[in-house]
Tab-separated table of C-alpha atoms in Angstrom:
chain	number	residue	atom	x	y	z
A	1	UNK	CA	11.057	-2.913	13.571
A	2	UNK	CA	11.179	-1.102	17.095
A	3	UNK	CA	11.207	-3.427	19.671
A	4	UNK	CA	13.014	-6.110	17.980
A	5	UNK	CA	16.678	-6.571	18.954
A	6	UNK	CA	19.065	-6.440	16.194
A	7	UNK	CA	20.068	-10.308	16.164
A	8	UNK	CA	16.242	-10.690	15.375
A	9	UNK	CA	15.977	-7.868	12.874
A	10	UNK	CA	14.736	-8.580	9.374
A	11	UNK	CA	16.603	-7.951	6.822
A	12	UNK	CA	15.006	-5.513	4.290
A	13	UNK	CA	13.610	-8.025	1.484
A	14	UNK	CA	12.260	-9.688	4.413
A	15	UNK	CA	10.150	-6.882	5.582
A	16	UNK	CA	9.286	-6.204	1.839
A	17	UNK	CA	7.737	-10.132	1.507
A	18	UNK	CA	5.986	-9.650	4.821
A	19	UNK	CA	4.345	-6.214	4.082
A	20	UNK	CA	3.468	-7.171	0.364
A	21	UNK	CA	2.396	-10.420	1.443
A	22	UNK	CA	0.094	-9.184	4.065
A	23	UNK	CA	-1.377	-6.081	1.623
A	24	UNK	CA	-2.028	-8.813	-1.285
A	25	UNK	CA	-4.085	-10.749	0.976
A	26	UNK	CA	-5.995	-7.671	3.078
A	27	UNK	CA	-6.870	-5.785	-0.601
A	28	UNK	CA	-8.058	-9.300	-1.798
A	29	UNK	CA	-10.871	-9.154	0.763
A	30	UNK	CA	-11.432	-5.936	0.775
A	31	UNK	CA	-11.506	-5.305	-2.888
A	32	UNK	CA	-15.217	-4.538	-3.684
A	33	UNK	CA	-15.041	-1.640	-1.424
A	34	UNK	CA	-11.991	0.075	-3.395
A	35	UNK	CA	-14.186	-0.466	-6.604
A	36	UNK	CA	-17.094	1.294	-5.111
A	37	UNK	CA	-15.005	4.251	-3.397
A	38	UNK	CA	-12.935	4.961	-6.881
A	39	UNK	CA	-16.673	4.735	-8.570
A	40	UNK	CA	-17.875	7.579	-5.711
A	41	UNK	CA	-14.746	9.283	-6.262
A	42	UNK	CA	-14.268	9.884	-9.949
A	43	UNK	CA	-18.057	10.634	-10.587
A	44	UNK	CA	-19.378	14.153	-10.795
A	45	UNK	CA	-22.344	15.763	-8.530
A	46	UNK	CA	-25.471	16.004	-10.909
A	47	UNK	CA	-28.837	17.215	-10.443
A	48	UNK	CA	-31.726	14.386	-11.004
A	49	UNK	CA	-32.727	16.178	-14.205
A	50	UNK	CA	-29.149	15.867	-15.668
A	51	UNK	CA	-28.649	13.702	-18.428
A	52	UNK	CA	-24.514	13.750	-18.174
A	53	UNK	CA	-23.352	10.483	-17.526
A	54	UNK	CA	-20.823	9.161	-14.825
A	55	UNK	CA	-17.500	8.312	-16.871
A	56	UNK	CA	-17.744	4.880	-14.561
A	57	UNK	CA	-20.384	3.481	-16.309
A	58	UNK	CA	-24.189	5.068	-17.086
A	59	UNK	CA	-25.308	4.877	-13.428
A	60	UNK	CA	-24.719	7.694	-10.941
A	61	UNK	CA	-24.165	6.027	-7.584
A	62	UNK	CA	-25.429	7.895	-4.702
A	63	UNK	CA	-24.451	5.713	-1.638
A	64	UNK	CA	-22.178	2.749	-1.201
A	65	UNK	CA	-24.924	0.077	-0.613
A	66	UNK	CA	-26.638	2.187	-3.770
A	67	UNK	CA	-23.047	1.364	-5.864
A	68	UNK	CA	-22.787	-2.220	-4.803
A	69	UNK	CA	-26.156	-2.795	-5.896
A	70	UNK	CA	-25.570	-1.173	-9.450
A	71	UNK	CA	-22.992	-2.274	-9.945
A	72	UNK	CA	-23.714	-5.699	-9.129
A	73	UNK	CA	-27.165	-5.196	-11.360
A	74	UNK	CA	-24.850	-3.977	-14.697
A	75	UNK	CA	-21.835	-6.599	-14.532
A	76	UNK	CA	-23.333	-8.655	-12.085
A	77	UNK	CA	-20.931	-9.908	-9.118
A	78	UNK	CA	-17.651	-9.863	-11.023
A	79	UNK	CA	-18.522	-6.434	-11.756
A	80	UNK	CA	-17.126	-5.706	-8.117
A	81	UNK	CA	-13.574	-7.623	-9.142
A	82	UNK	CA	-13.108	-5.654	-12.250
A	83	UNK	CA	-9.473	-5.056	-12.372
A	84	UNK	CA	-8.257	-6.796	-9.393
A	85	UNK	CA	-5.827	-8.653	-11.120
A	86	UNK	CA	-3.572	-5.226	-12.192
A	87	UNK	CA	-4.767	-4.214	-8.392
A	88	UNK	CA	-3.255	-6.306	-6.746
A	89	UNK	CA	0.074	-6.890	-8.536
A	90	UNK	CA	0.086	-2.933	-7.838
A	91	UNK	CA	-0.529	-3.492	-4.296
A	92	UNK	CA	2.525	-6.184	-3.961
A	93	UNK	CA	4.829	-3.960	-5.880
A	94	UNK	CA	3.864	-0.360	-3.888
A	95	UNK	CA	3.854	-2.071	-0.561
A	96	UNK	CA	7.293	-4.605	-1.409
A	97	UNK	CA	8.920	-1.833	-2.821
A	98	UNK	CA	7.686	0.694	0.300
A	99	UNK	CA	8.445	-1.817	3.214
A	100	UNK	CA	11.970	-2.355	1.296
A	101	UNK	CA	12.647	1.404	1.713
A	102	UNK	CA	10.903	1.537	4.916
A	103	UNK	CA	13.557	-0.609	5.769
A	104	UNK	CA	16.776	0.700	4.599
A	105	UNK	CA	16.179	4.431	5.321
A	106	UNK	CA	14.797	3.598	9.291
A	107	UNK	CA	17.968	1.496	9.581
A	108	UNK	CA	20.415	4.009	8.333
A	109	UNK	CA	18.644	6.579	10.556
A	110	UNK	CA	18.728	4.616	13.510
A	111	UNK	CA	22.570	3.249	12.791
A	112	UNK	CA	23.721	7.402	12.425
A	113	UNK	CA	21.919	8.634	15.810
A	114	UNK	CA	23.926	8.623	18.974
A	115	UNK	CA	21.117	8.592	21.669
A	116	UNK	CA	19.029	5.262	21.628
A	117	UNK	CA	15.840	6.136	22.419
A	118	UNK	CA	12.513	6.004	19.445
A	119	UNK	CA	12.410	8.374	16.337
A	120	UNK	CA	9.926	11.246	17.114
A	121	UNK	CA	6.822	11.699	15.522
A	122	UNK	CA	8.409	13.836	13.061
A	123	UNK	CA	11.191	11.631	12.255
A	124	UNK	CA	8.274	8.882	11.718
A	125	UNK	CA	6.621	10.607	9.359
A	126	UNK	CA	9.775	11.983	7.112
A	127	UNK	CA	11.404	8.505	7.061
A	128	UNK	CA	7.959	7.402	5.764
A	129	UNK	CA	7.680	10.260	3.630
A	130	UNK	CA	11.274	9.292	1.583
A	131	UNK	CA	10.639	5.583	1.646
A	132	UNK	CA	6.802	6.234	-0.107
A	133	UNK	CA	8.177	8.485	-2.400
A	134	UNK	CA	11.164	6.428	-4.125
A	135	UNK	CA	8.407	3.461	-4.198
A	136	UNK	CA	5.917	5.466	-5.861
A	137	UNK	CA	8.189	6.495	-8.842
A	138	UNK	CA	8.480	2.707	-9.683
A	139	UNK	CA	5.041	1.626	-9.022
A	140	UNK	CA	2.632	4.313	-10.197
A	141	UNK	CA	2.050	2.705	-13.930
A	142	UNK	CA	0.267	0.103	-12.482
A	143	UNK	CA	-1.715	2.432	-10.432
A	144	UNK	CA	-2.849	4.563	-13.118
A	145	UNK	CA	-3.505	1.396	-15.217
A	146	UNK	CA	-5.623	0.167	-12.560
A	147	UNK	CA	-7.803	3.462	-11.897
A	148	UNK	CA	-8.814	3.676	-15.844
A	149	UNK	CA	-9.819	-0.472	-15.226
A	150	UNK	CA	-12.019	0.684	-12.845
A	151	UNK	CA	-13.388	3.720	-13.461
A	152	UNK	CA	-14.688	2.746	-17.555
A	153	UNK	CA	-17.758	1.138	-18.137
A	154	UNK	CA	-18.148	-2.493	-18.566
A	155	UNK	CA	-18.320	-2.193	-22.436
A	156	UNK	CA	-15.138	-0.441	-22.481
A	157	UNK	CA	-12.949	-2.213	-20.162
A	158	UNK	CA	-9.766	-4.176	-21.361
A	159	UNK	CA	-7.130	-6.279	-19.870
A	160	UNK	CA	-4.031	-4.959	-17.840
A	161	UNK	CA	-1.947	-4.542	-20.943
A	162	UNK	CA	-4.272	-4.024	-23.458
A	163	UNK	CA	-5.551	-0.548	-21.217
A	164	UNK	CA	-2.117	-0.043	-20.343
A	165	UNK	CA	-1.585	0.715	-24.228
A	166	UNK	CA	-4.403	2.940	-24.461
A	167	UNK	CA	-2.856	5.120	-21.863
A	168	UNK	CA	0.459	5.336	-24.073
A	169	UNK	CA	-1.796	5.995	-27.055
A	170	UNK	CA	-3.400	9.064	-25.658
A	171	UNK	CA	-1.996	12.218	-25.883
A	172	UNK	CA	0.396	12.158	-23.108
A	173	UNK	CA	2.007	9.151	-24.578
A	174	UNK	CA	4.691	7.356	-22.517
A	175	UNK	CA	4.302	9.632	-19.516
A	176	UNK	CA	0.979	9.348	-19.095
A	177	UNK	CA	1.737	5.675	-17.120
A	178	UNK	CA	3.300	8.041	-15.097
A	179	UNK	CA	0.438	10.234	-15.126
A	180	UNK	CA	-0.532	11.764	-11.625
A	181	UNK	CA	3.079	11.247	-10.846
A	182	UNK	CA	3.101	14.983	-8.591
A	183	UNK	CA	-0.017	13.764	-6.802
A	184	UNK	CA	1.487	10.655	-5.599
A	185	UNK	CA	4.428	11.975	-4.616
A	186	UNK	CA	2.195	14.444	-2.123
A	187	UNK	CA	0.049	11.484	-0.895
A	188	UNK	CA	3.339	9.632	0.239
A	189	UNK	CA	2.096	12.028	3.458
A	190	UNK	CA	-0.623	9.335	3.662
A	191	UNK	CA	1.408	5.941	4.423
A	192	UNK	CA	3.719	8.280	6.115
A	193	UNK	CA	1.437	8.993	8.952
A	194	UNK	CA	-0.109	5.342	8.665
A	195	UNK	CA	3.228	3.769	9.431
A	196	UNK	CA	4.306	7.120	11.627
A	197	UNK	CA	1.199	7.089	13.546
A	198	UNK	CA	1.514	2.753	13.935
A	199	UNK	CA	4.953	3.117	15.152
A	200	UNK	CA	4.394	6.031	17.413
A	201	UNK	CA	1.464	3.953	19.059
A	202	UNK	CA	3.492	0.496	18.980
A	203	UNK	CA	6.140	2.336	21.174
A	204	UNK	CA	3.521	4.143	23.263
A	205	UNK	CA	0.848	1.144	23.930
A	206	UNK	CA	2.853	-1.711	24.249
A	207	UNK	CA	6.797	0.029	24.564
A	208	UNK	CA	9.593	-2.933	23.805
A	209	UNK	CA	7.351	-5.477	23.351
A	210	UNK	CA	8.816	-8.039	20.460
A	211	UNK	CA	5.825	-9.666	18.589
A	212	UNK	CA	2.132	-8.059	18.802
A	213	UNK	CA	-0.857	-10.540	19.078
A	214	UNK	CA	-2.698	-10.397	15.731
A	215	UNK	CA	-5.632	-8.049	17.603
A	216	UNK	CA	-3.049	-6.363	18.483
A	217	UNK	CA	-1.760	-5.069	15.214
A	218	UNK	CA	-5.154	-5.048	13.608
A	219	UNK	CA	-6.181	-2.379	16.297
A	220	UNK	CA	-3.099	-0.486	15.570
A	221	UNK	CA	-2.910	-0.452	12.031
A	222	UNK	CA	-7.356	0.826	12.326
A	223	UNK	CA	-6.276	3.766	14.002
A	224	UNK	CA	-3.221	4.724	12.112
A	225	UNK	CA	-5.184	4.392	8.622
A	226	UNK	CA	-8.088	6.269	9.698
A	227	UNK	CA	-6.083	9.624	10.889
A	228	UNK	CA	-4.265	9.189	7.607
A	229	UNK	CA	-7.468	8.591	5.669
A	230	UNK	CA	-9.029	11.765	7.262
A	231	UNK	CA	-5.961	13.818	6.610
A	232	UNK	CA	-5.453	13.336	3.022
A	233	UNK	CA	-8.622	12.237	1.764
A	234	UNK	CA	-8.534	15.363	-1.103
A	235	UNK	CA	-5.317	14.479	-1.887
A	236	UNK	CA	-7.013	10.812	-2.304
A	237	UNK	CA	-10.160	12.004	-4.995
A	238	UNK	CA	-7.866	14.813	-6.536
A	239	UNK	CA	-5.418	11.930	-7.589
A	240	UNK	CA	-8.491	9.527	-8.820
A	241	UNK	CA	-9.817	12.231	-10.905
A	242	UNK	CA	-6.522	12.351	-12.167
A	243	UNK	CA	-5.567	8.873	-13.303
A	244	UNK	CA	-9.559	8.244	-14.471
A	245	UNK	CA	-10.913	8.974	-17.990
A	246	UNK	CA	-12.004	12.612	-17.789
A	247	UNK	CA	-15.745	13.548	-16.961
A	248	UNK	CA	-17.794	13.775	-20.130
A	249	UNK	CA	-18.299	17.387	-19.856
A	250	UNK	CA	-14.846	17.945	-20.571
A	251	UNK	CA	-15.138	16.006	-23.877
A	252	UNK	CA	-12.080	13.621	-23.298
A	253	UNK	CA	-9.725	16.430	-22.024
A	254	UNK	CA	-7.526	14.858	-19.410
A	255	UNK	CA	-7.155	17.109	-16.098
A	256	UNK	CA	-3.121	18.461	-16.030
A	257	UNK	CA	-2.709	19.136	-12.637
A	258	UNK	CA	-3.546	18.291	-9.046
A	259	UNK	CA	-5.169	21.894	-8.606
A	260	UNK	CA	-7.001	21.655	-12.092
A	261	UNK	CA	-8.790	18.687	-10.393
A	262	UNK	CA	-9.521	20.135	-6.827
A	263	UNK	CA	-10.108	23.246	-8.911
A	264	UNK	CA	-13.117	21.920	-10.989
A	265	UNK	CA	-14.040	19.721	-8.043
A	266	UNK	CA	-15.273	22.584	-6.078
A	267	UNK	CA	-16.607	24.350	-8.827
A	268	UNK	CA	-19.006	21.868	-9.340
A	269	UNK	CA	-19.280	20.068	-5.884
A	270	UNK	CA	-18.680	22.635	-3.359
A	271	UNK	CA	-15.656	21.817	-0.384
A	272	UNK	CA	-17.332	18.696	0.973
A	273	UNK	CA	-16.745	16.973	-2.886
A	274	UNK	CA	-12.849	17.134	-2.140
A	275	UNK	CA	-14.211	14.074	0.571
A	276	UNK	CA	-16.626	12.262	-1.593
A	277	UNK	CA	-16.311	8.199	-1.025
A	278	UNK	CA	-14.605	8.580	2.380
A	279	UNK	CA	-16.778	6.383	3.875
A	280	UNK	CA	-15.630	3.122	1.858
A	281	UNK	CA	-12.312	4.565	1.782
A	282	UNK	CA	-12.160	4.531	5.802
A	283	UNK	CA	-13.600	1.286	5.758
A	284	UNK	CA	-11.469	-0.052	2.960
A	285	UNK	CA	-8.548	1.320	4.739
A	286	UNK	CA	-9.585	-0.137	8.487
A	287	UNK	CA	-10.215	-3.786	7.058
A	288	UNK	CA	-6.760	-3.317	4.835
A	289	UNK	CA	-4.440	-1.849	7.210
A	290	UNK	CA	-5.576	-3.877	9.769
A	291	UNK	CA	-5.098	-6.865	8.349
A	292	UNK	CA	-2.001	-6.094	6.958
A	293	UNK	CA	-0.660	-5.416	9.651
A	294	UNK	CA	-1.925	-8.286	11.330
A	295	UNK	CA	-0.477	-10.697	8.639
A	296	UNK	CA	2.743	-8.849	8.586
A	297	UNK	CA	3.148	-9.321	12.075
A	298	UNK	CA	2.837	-13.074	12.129
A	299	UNK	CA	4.956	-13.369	8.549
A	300	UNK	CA	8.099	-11.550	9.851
A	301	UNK	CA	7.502	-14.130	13.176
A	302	UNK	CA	7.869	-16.549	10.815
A	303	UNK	CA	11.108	-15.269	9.096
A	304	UNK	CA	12.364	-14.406	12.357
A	305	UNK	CA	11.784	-18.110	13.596
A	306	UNK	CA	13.229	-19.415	10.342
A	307	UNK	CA	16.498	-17.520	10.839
A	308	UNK	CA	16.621	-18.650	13.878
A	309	UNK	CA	16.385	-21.776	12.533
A	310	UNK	CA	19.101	-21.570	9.910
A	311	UNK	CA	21.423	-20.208	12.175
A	312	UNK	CA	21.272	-22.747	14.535
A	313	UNK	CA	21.593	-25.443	12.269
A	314	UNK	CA	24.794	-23.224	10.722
A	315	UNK	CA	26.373	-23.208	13.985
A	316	UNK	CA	25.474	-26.794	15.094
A	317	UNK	CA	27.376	-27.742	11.717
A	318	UNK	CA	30.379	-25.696	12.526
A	319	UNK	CA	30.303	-27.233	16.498
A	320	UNK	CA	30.448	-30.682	14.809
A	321	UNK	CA	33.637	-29.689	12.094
A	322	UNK	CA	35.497	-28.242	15.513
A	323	UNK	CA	34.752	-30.928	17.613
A	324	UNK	CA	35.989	-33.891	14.555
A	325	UNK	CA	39.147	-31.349	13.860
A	326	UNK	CA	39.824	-30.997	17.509
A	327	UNK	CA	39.620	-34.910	18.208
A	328	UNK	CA	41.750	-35.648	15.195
A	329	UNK	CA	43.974	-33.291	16.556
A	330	UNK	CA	44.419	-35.066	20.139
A	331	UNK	CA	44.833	-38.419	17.966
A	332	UNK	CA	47.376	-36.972	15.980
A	333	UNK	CA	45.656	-38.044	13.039
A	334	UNK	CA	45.443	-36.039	9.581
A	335	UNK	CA	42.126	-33.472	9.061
A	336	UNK	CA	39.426	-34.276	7.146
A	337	UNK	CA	37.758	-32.016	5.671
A	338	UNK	CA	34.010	-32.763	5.208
């Protein structure tokens, strides 16, 4: 991480626990609010005279207090933990596998550039770019498993692997676990300015400083969420509306493409659809990001410390073997070998 000196840099599955570690626990306390923003997301405008359903269930949510209470009204409070358990194994794998990246890439970067001063903004951003992007082609069947969790009525919705085998029974078989793959792979722009835009700020607000307090990082990783929130949030619904079960006016056909979604979006919404749910999105991603950040902050402290640790115990061990060899040496007695 910048800031750190290279005796107290983490190595990369290091970084991976911390940043998985912290995102299990932030999405955990969050979670209710990424319920209610997929619900907002995947459901289609309708005049109060329609009689078309919302494929999330047979209420049409209109606000997110209005989807909360629904929602809490149809499946009662659990209703707002439906799927958590496939959500947050995704959430560990996307953000161990990311941070793991993150990692390796930034290093090699940094270990191949002559002048030793921060990546630019640009740099930032593509380093996050290739690191989200290699993640996302292992992760994204537990994303897409997730969504259709979410997004079915109560009536309808299955366990992790029992949905996960009604994805390969559809039409697109195998691939559609993979399905929205394209999408993804454009929204790796999102965590690229989240962690772009948090690095850029680290170096600017609070330039070589180690550690940040845990305010510190929460304030940090706020900011950096919400520009990438606001910059990508059509990329965000166009992918939901992709991984969901299709709208009932389609009569089960699945959407094929990212602009078939935006497409049909605005045909039926208008522009301002493409941004539908931002509001729990921004403050799913605040709370989240924040406290990420904030845990994996203190967790990497806590690696750091324990290397230290190790080391020192390491080199007291080796002090001790020198100092026996070196006295049996002046005695002229044979080594020992402990």
């Amino acid at each position: 991480m910048a800031g750190q000196s290279k005796v107290d840099a983490l190595p990369p599955w290091g970084s991976a626990v911390a940043g998985s570690a912290g995102a299990v626990l932030a999405n955990a306390l969050v979670y209710p609010l990424d319920i209610v923003k997929t619900r907002l997301q995947v459901q289609m405008k309708r005049s109060p005279a329609s009689a078309a359903a919302n494929p999330a269930d047979d209420e049409h949510y209109n606000s997110t207090i209005d989807a909360i209470t629904k929602i809490v009204k149809a499946d009662g409070v659990s209703g707002l933990y439906a799927g958590m358990f496939g959500s947050l194994i995704g959430v560990a794998s996307t953000n161990f596998a990311y941070f793991y990246w993150y990692t390796i890439v930034r290093t090699l970067y940094l270990s191949y550039r002559k002048i030793n001063t921060p990546p630019g903004t640009a740099i930032e951003l593509s380093l996050g770019a290739v690191a989200g992007a290699i993640a996302q082609l292992f992760t994204i069947p537990v994303a897409v498993v997730t969504t259709r969790q979410q997004t079915v009525s109560k009536h309808e919705r299955k366990g992790l692997i029992a949905t996960g085998k009604d994805v390969i029974d559809s039409e697109d078989g195998w691939t559609g676990l993979w399905r929205g793959l394209k999408a993804s792979l454009v929204l790796v722009v999102n965590p690229a300015i989240t962690y772009g835009a948090y690095q850029r700020l680290r170096d600017n607000l609070y330039p070589g400083k180690k550690t940040l307090r845990p305010h510190e990082a929460f304030i940090l990783g706020s900011m950096s969420k919400a520009l990438a929130t606001i910059a990508t949030q059509p990329l965000i619904v166009a992918k939901v509306g992709l991984q969901s079960k299709p709208p009932p006016i389609r009569n089960g056909k699945p959407f094929k493409t990212f602009g078939e979604v935006m497409r049909y979006i605005v045909e039926h919404e208008g522009l301002l659809g493409l941004f539908k749910g931002i509001g729990p999105q921004i403050m799913k991603g605040l709370l989240v990001q924040g406290f990420l950040m904030m845990a994996k902050e203190r967790i990497e402290l806590v690696f750091i410390l324990l290397f230290r640790y190790v080391r020192q115990v390491r080199a007291d061990k080796l002090q001790k073997l020198a100092d026996y060899a070196a006295e049996k040496a002046r005695q002229g007695g044979p080594l020992l070998a402990k």
